[in-house]
mmCIF file of C-alpha atoms in Angstrom:
data_model
loop_
_atom_site.group_PDB
_atom_site.id
_atom_site.type_symbol
_atom_site.label_atom_id
_atom_site.label_comp_id
_atom_site.label_asym_id
_atom_site.label_seq_id
_atom_site.Cartn_x
_atom_site.Cartn_y
_atom_site.Cartn_z
ATOM 1 C CA UNK S 2 -22.776 -26.507 -73.575
ATOM 2 C CA UNK S 3 -19.573 -24.983 -75.224
ATOM 3 C CA UNK S 4 -16.163 -25.216 -73.781
ATOM 4 C CA UNK S 5 -15.482 -22.251 -71.362
ATOM 5 C CA UNK S 6 -11.946 -23.035 -70.693
ATOM 6 C CA UNK S 7 -10.911 -19.543 -72.381
ATOM 7 C CA UNK S 8 -13.366 -17.647 -69.888
ATOM 8 C CA UNK S 9 -11.761 -19.488 -66.912
ATOM 9 C CA UNK S 10 -8.472 -17.913 -68.021
ATOM 10 C CA UNK S 11 -10.175 -14.616 -68.201
ATOM 11 C CA UNK S 12 -11.432 -14.805 -64.764
ATOM 12 C CA UNK S 13 -8.399 -15.589 -63.250
ATOM 13 C CA UNK S 14 -5.496 -14.043 -65.027
ATOM 14 C CA UNK S 15 -6.111 -10.402 -63.814
ATOM 15 C CA UNK S 16 -5.589 -11.395 -60.338
ATOM 16 C CA UNK S 17 -2.210 -12.929 -60.814
ATOM 17 C CA UNK S 18 0.280 -10.505 -59.792
ATOM 18 C CA UNK S 19 3.102 -10.707 -62.786
ATOM 19 C CA UNK S 20 4.931 -7.864 -64.438
ATOM 20 C CA UNK S 21 2.833 -8.452 -67.759
ATOM 21 C CA UNK S 22 -0.822 -10.098 -68.003
ATOM 22 C CA UNK S 23 -2.160 -11.167 -71.485
ATOM 23 C CA UNK S 24 -5.778 -11.005 -71.894
ATOM 24 C CA UNK S 25 -6.531 -13.503 -74.795
ATOM 25 C CA UNK S 26 -9.179 -12.783 -77.223
ATOM 26 C CA UNK S 27 -12.459 -14.552 -77.198
ATOM 27 C CA UNK S 28 -12.866 -17.569 -79.347
ATOM 28 C CA UNK S 29 -16.679 -17.373 -79.970
ATOM 29 C CA UNK S 30 -19.688 -15.131 -79.915
ATOM 30 C CA UNK S 31 -20.700 -16.582 -76.433
ATOM 31 C CA UNK S 32 -17.427 -15.666 -74.843
ATOM 32 C CA UNK S 33 -17.430 -12.417 -76.473
ATOM 33 C CA UNK S 34 -20.981 -11.569 -74.804
ATOM 34 C CA UNK S 35 -19.974 -12.698 -71.472
ATOM 35 C CA UNK S 36 -16.597 -10.809 -71.421
ATOM 36 C CA UNK S 37 -18.486 -7.633 -72.542
ATOM 37 C CA UNK S 38 -20.107 -7.479 -69.107
ATOM 38 C CA UNK S 39 -17.123 -7.388 -67.286
ATOM 39 C CA UNK S 40 -16.286 -3.874 -66.937
ATOM 40 C CA UNK S 41 -13.274 -4.478 -64.848
ATOM 41 C CA UNK S 42 -11.551 -6.290 -67.505
ATOM 42 C CA UNK S 43 -12.324 -3.285 -69.982
ATOM 43 C CA UNK S 44 -10.872 -0.748 -67.644
ATOM 44 C CA UNK S 45 -7.619 -2.841 -67.441
ATOM 45 C CA UNK S 46 -7.230 -3.285 -71.134
ATOM 46 C CA UNK S 47 -4.859 -1.243 -73.009
ATOM 47 C CA UNK S 48 -3.873 -1.132 -76.735
ATOM 48 C CA UNK S 49 -1.250 -3.626 -76.340
ATOM 49 C CA UNK S 50 -3.635 -5.992 -74.244
ATOM 50 C CA UNK S 51 -1.239 -5.762 -70.934
ATOM 51 C CA UNK S 52 -1.724 -4.389 -67.634
ATOM 52 C CA UNK S 53 0.800 -1.988 -66.349
ATOM 53 C CA UNK S 54 2.778 -2.802 -63.179
ATOM 54 C CA UNK S 55 1.612 0.402 -61.472
ATOM 55 C CA UNK S 56 -1.872 -1.273 -61.012
ATOM 56 C CA UNK S 57 -0.510 -3.681 -58.541
ATOM 57 C CA UNK S 58 1.226 -0.840 -56.488
ATOM 58 C CA UNK S 59 -1.851 0.685 -55.882
ATOM 59 C CA UNK S 60 -1.917 -0.493 -52.176
ATOM 60 C CA UNK S 61 1.730 1.524 -51.697
ATOM 61 C CA UNK S 62 0.240 4.735 -53.237
ATOM 62 C CA UNK S 63 0.870 7.940 -50.903
ATOM 63 C CA UNK S 64 -0.217 11.337 -50.876
ATOM 64 C CA UNK S 65 2.218 14.156 -51.139
ATOM 65 C CA UNK S 66 -0.022 16.945 -49.375
ATOM 66 C CA UNK S 67 1.476 18.577 -46.427
ATOM 67 C CA UNK S 68 0.038 18.509 -42.866
ATOM 68 C CA UNK S 69 -0.114 21.202 -40.475
ATOM 69 C CA UNK S 70 2.556 21.029 -37.838
ATOM 70 C CA UNK S 71 1.186 19.964 -34.308
ATOM 71 C CA UNK S 72 0.856 22.371 -31.536
ATOM 72 C CA UNK S 73 2.898 21.625 -28.494
ATOM 73 C CA UNK S 74 0.909 20.464 -25.684
ATOM 74 C CA UNK S 75 1.357 22.190 -22.399
ATOM 75 C CA UNK S 76 3.712 20.147 -19.919
ATOM 76 C CA UNK S 77 1.975 17.918 -17.443
ATOM 77 C CA UNK S 78 4.522 19.352 -14.716
ATOM 78 C CA UNK S 79 3.219 22.047 -12.426
ATOM 79 C CA UNK S 80 5.286 25.214 -12.401
ATOM 80 C CA UNK S 81 7.010 25.972 -9.168
ATOM 81 C CA UNK S 82 5.921 29.536 -8.355
ATOM 82 C CA UNK S 83 9.101 30.172 -6.189
ATOM 83 C CA UNK S 84 11.442 29.327 -9.143
ATOM 84 C CA UNK S 85 9.324 31.393 -11.557
ATOM 85 C CA UNK S 86 11.462 34.556 -11.568
ATOM 86 C CA UNK S 87 14.763 32.762 -10.622
ATOM 87 C CA UNK S 88 17.429 32.729 -13.256
ATOM 88 C CA UNK S 89 19.599 29.696 -12.623
ATOM 89 C CA UNK S 90 22.149 30.720 -15.257
ATOM 90 C CA UNK S 91 22.921 33.969 -13.165
ATOM 91 C CA UNK S 92 26.141 33.762 -10.817
ATOM 92 C CA UNK S 93 24.059 35.964 -7.972
ATOM 93 C CA UNK S 94 21.506 33.012 -7.932
ATOM 94 C CA UNK S 95 23.804 30.153 -7.387
ATOM 95 C CA UNK S 96 26.166 29.343 -4.387
ATOM 96 C CA UNK S 97 28.715 26.922 -3.932
ATOM 97 C CA UNK S 98 28.241 24.833 -0.638
ATOM 98 C CA UNK S 99 31.142 23.182 1.099
ATOM 99 C CA UNK S 100 30.507 19.643 1.948
ATOM 100 C CA UNK S 101 32.065 17.858 5.351
ATOM 101 C CA UNK S 102 34.169 14.962 4.594
ATOM 102 C CA UNK S 103 33.129 11.733 6.736
ATOM 103 C CA UNK S 104 35.307 10.652 9.686
ATOM 104 C CA UNK S 105 37.737 13.212 11.243
ATOM 105 C CA UNK S 106 39.165 14.923 8.196
ATOM 106 C CA UNK S 107 40.135 12.518 5.391
ATOM 107 C CA UNK S 108 39.311 8.883 4.442
ATOM 108 C CA UNK S 109 41.988 7.243 6.358
ATOM 109 C CA UNK S 110 40.649 8.586 9.760
ATOM 110 C CA UNK S 111 43.596 10.799 10.781
ATOM 111 C CA UNK S 112 43.366 11.606 14.353
ATOM 112 C CA UNK S 113 42.871 15.249 15.419
ATOM 113 C CA UNK S 114 43.997 16.952 18.627
ATOM 114 C CA UNK S 115 41.069 17.984 20.783
ATOM 115 C CA UNK S 116 41.748 19.752 24.108
ATOM 116 C CA UNK S 117 40.853 17.751 27.292
ATOM 117 C CA UNK S 118 40.749 14.540 25.127
ATOM 118 C CA UNK S 119 43.955 14.320 23.120
ATOM 119 C CA UNK S 120 44.007 12.269 20.056
ATOM 120 C CA UNK S 121 40.505 11.417 18.778
ATOM 121 C CA UNK S 122 39.153 9.764 15.470
ATOM 122 C CA UNK S 123 35.467 9.989 14.619
ATOM 123 C CA UNK S 124 33.618 7.180 12.870
ATOM 124 C CA UNK S 125 29.919 7.150 11.355
ATOM 125 C CA UNK S 126 29.641 11.017 11.167
ATOM 126 C CA UNK S 127 27.331 10.474 7.867
ATOM 127 C CA UNK S 128 23.990 11.019 9.718
ATOM 128 C CA UNK S 129 25.535 14.292 11.457
ATOM 129 C CA UNK S 130 27.074 15.573 8.232
ATOM 130 C CA UNK S 131 23.819 14.983 6.456
ATOM 131 C CA UNK S 132 22.019 16.967 8.959
ATOM 132 C CA UNK S 133 24.351 19.922 8.615
ATOM 133 C CA UNK S 134 24.119 19.909 4.699
ATOM 134 C CA UNK S 135 20.289 19.878 4.772
ATOM 135 C CA UNK S 136 20.083 22.772 7.207
ATOM 136 C CA UNK S 137 22.660 24.683 5.241
ATOM 137 C CA UNK S 138 20.535 24.352 1.927
ATOM 138 C CA UNK S 139 17.343 25.346 3.561
ATOM 139 C CA UNK S 140 19.048 28.445 5.053
ATOM 140 C CA UNK S 141 20.400 29.321 1.752
ATOM 141 C CA UNK S 142 17.187 28.591 -0.390
ATOM 142 C CA UNK S 143 14.783 30.337 1.940
ATOM 143 C CA UNK S 144 15.292 33.801 3.839
ATOM 144 C CA UNK S 145 12.292 33.055 5.543
ATOM 145 C CA UNK S 146 13.590 30.166 6.981
ATOM 146 C CA UNK S 147 16.902 31.922 7.971
ATOM 147 C CA UNK S 148 14.909 34.455 9.715
ATOM 148 C CA UNK S 149 13.021 32.002 11.744
ATOM 149 C CA UNK S 150 16.238 29.823 12.579
ATOM 150 C CA UNK S 151 17.732 33.005 13.825
ATOM 151 C CA UNK S 152 14.788 34.155 16.016
ATOM 152 C CA UNK S 153 14.009 30.536 17.584
ATOM 153 C CA UNK S 154 17.556 29.078 17.624
ATOM 154 C CA UNK S 155 19.766 31.998 18.204
ATOM 155 C CA UNK S 156 21.636 30.157 20.906
ATOM 156 C CA UNK S 157 21.827 26.664 19.177
ATOM 157 C CA UNK S 158 25.360 25.461 18.832
ATOM 158 C CA UNK S 159 24.517 23.351 16.024
ATOM 159 C CA UNK S 160 22.970 26.137 13.892
ATOM 160 C CA UNK S 161 25.702 28.405 14.724
ATOM 161 C CA UNK S 162 27.965 25.716 13.388
ATOM 162 C CA UNK S 163 26.403 25.644 10.214
ATOM 163 C CA UNK S 164 26.183 29.236 9.596
ATOM 164 C CA UNK S 165 29.960 29.621 10.515
ATOM 165 C CA UNK S 166 30.473 27.008 7.502
ATOM 166 C CA UNK S 167 28.591 29.184 5.081
ATOM 167 C CA UNK S 168 30.425 32.139 6.044
ATOM 168 C CA UNK S 169 33.930 30.972 6.834
ATOM 169 C CA UNK S 170 33.824 27.757 4.761
ATOM 170 C CA UNK S 171 35.656 24.658 6.052
ATOM 171 C CA UNK S 172 38.907 24.907 7.908
ATOM 172 C CA UNK S 173 40.907 22.457 10.260
ATOM 173 C CA UNK S 174 39.074 24.319 13.108
ATOM 174 C CA UNK S 175 35.683 23.242 11.482
ATOM 175 C CA UNK S 176 36.317 19.488 12.271
ATOM 176 C CA UNK S 177 37.607 20.298 15.860
ATOM 177 C CA UNK S 178 34.364 22.182 16.310
ATOM 178 C CA UNK S 179 32.418 19.206 14.902
ATOM 179 C CA UNK S 180 34.106 16.797 17.046
ATOM 180 C CA UNK S 181 33.208 19.119 20.048
ATOM 181 C CA UNK S 182 29.649 19.237 19.175
ATOM 182 C CA UNK S 183 29.476 15.586 18.783
ATOM 183 C CA UNK S 184 30.877 14.816 22.249
ATOM 184 C CA UNK S 185 28.630 17.480 23.877
ATOM 185 C CA UNK S 186 25.279 16.507 22.152
ATOM 186 C CA UNK S 187 25.528 12.493 21.533
ATOM 187 C CA UNK S 188 28.166 11.433 24.170
ATOM 188 C CA UNK S 189 29.211 8.759 21.870
ATOM 189 C CA UNK S 190 30.997 5.661 22.987
ATOM 190 C CA UNK S 191 34.831 6.136 23.404
ATOM 191 C CA UNK S 192 37.031 3.139 22.874
ATOM 192 C CA UNK S 193 40.614 3.593 23.408
ATOM 193 C CA UNK S 194 43.159 2.187 20.613
ATOM 194 C CA UNK S 195 46.750 2.154 19.804
ATOM 195 C CA UNK S 196 49.075 5.166 20.105
ATOM 196 C CA UNK S 197 47.128 6.933 22.872
ATOM 197 C CA UNK S 198 44.187 7.614 20.797
ATOM 198 C CA UNK S 199 40.388 7.387 21.227
ATOM 199 C CA UNK S 200 37.839 6.058 18.623
ATOM 200 C CA UNK S 201 34.544 7.724 18.815
ATOM 201 C CA UNK S 202 31.723 6.066 17.373
ATOM 202 C CA UNK S 203 28.738 8.720 16.354
ATOM 203 C CA UNK S 204 25.116 8.042 16.306
ATOM 204 C CA UNK S 205 23.884 6.818 12.932
ATOM 205 C CA UNK S 206 20.300 7.022 12.955
ATOM 206 C CA UNK S 207 19.051 10.504 11.543
ATOM 207 C CA UNK S 208 16.077 10.686 13.845
ATOM 208 C CA UNK S 209 18.269 10.486 16.773
ATOM 209 C CA UNK S 210 20.733 13.221 15.464
ATOM 210 C CA UNK S 211 17.778 15.736 15.029
ATOM 211 C CA UNK S 212 16.850 14.865 18.848
ATOM 212 C CA UNK S 213 20.401 15.934 19.647
ATOM 213 C CA UNK S 214 21.212 18.826 17.507
ATOM 214 C CA UNK S 215 17.817 20.771 17.269
ATOM 215 C CA UNK S 216 15.800 19.355 20.184
ATOM 216 C CA UNK S 217 13.851 22.677 20.513
ATOM 217 C CA UNK S 218 12.989 22.563 16.698
ATOM 218 C CA UNK S 219 10.679 19.450 16.282
ATOM 219 C CA UNK S 220 8.856 18.556 13.222
ATOM 220 C CA UNK S 221 5.784 17.417 15.405
ATOM 221 C CA UNK S 222 4.810 18.346 18.971
ATOM 222 C CA UNK S 223 2.037 16.331 20.596
ATOM 223 C CA UNK S 224 0.143 18.079 23.306
ATOM 224 C CA UNK S 225 -1.685 15.694 25.631
ATOM 225 C CA UNK S 226 -4.307 16.620 28.380
ATOM 226 C CA UNK S 227 -6.705 14.782 30.691
ATOM 227 C CA UNK S 228 -10.302 15.745 30.621
ATOM 228 C CA UNK S 229 -10.908 14.506 34.163
ATOM 229 C CA UNK S 230 -10.740 17.645 36.517
ATOM 230 C CA UNK S 231 -9.429 15.665 39.478
ATOM 231 C CA UNK S 232 -6.418 14.539 37.380
ATOM 232 C CA UNK S 233 -6.077 17.161 34.555
ATOM 233 C CA UNK S 234 -2.495 16.112 33.841
ATOM 234 C CA UNK S 235 -0.891 17.627 30.596
ATOM 235 C CA UNK S 236 2.282 16.603 28.797
ATOM 236 C CA UNK S 237 4.184 17.448 25.749
ATOM 237 C CA UNK S 238 6.099 15.213 23.451
ATOM 238 C CA UNK S 239 8.406 16.323 20.589
ATOM 239 C CA UNK S 240 9.456 14.407 17.410
ATOM 240 C CA UNK S 241 12.291 15.132 15.180
ATOM 241 C CA UNK S 242 10.590 13.557 12.182
ATOM 242 C CA UNK S 243 7.695 11.665 10.646
ATOM 243 C CA UNK S 244 7.903 7.881 9.837
ATOM 244 C CA UNK S 245 6.940 6.590 6.485
ATOM 245 C CA UNK S 246 7.024 3.280 5.181
ATOM 246 C CA UNK S 247 8.573 3.384 1.552
ATOM 247 C CA UNK S 248 7.545 0.947 -1.285
ATOM 248 C CA UNK S 249 8.515 2.396 -4.321
ATOM 249 C CA UNK S 250 6.470 5.578 -4.554
ATOM 250 C CA UNK S 251 5.566 8.598 -2.441
ATOM 251 C CA UNK S 252 1.707 8.777 -3.408
ATOM 252 C CA UNK S 253 0.473 8.175 0.032
ATOM 253 C CA UNK S 254 2.895 10.344 1.765
ATOM 254 C CA UNK S 255 0.498 13.274 2.046
ATOM 255 C CA UNK S 256 -2.059 10.945 3.744
ATOM 256 C CA UNK S 257 0.604 9.607 6.001
ATOM 257 C CA UNK S 258 1.218 13.240 7.228
ATOM 258 C CA UNK S 259 -2.365 13.912 7.547
ATOM 259 C CA UNK S 260 -3.115 10.669 9.584
ATOM 260 C CA UNK S 261 -0.434 11.737 11.849
ATOM 261 C CA UNK S 262 -1.888 15.104 12.736
ATOM 262 C CA UNK S 263 -5.181 13.202 13.745
ATOM 263 C CA UNK S 264 -6.280 13.848 17.445
ATOM 264 C CA UNK S 265 -6.115 10.690 19.577
ATOM 265 C CA UNK S 266 -8.471 9.891 22.313
ATOM 266 C CA UNK S 267 -7.687 7.238 25.052
ATOM 267 C CA UNK S 268 -8.146 6.244 28.645
ATOM 268 C CA UNK S 269 -5.563 8.333 30.856
ATOM 269 C CA UNK S 270 -4.957 5.281 33.512
ATOM 270 C CA UNK S 271 -2.645 7.517 35.513
ATOM 271 C CA UNK S 272 -2.193 6.248 38.978
ATOM 272 C CA UNK S 273 -2.607 8.671 41.763
ATOM 273 C CA UNK S 274 -2.998 7.760 45.277
ATOM 274 C CA UNK S 275 -3.287 4.167 44.371
ATOM 275 C CA UNK S 276 -6.282 4.909 41.906
ATOM 276 C CA UNK S 277 -6.041 4.946 38.222
ATOM 277 C CA UNK S 278 -7.672 7.544 36.556
ATOM 278 C CA UNK S 279 -10.479 6.732 33.955
ATOM 279 C CA UNK S 280 -10.706 10.246 32.427
ATOM 280 C CA UNK S 281 -10.321 10.697 28.550
ATOM 281 C CA UNK S 282 -6.816 12.067 27.456
ATOM 282 C CA UNK S 283 -6.713 13.815 24.416
ATOM 283 C CA UNK S 284 -3.460 14.224 22.103
ATOM 284 C CA UNK S 285 -3.513 17.217 19.876
ATOM 285 C CA UNK S 286 -0.323 17.234 17.386
ATOM 286 C CA UNK S 287 1.100 20.431 16.208
ATOM 287 C CA UNK S 288 3.143 20.175 13.074
ATOM 288 C CA UNK S 289 6.254 22.787 12.692
ATOM 289 C CA UNK S 290 5.458 25.813 10.418
ATOM 290 C CA UNK S 291 9.056 25.944 9.275
ATOM 291 C CA UNK S 292 10.449 22.537 8.331
ATOM 292 C CA UNK S 293 9.182 18.865 8.206
ATOM 293 C CA UNK S 294 11.620 15.824 8.042
ATOM 294 C CA UNK S 295 10.565 12.674 6.950
ATOM 295 C CA UNK S 296 12.030 9.236 7.884
ATOM 296 C CA UNK S 297 11.956 6.625 5.041
ATOM 297 C CA UNK S 298 11.754 2.958 6.076
ATOM 298 C CA UNK S 299 12.034 0.797 2.789
ATOM 299 C CA UNK S 300 9.460 -1.887 2.672
ATOM 300 C CA UNK S 301 10.068 -4.737 0.150
ATOM 301 C CA UNK S 302 6.735 -6.512 -0.614
ATOM 302 C CA UNK S 303 5.838 -6.146 3.361
ATOM 303 C CA UNK S 304 9.206 -6.913 4.527
ATOM 304 C CA UNK S 305 10.996 -3.793 6.024
#
């Protein structure tokens, strides 16, 4: 058997990535016959018996034809129909709202003079001021809400206070009026301090604030009635807000509201003439058509 060392070199050399690869001539007829069947070697051979560098750049080749520009996909956001024809760049559509400062008037709690009480200092007015601002925004944002407020709460001191801020802005008299409303509606704890001053600590829970300032404008009203004809007791309970356990998202908020609106049946157990009523009592919730306040309770992995 003849030596095929030259053939081995032929079969290996084309796969070495070098700048120039030399293809040797066959040494005998047998090698020539074998190499004649390797079409790949013929394709790579050139006059100077070298393979150009561009052959090994084939895997980096690109095409220069132009692609058509991709069409913009529709936004996943749902269009707010109420804002469809609203031009927020127009000054007529925008309104600057004043903001009450916490405390009496300034950050260092300066005392204000109030008739019948002398010098007073208010603390923890954040919840009250938040309620003022929310109602203020709702009145400016919806004419329907403004009409409902005027019809149902025309005698409300709190709503009148909010509307006066919108019309006259905030003045020194505004803080005196706020102090008077808080004293009348919340009955805050009064603590005498130095210089004949009174420290008034306001209610800090937003739900309690709603019960004080808009008691006739609840979020939900529960109507209960006993089906027993001998008992037939009825009652009404008003709630300023709905409680929602917040665990980082609001995906279950609608379900929470729906569950709150379900009817509940239970045994009356009302005692009359030393006898307990065994009739079925039904609670039918009625939600407000004007506004819904939701109180969030943060839940961090099961820990409130």
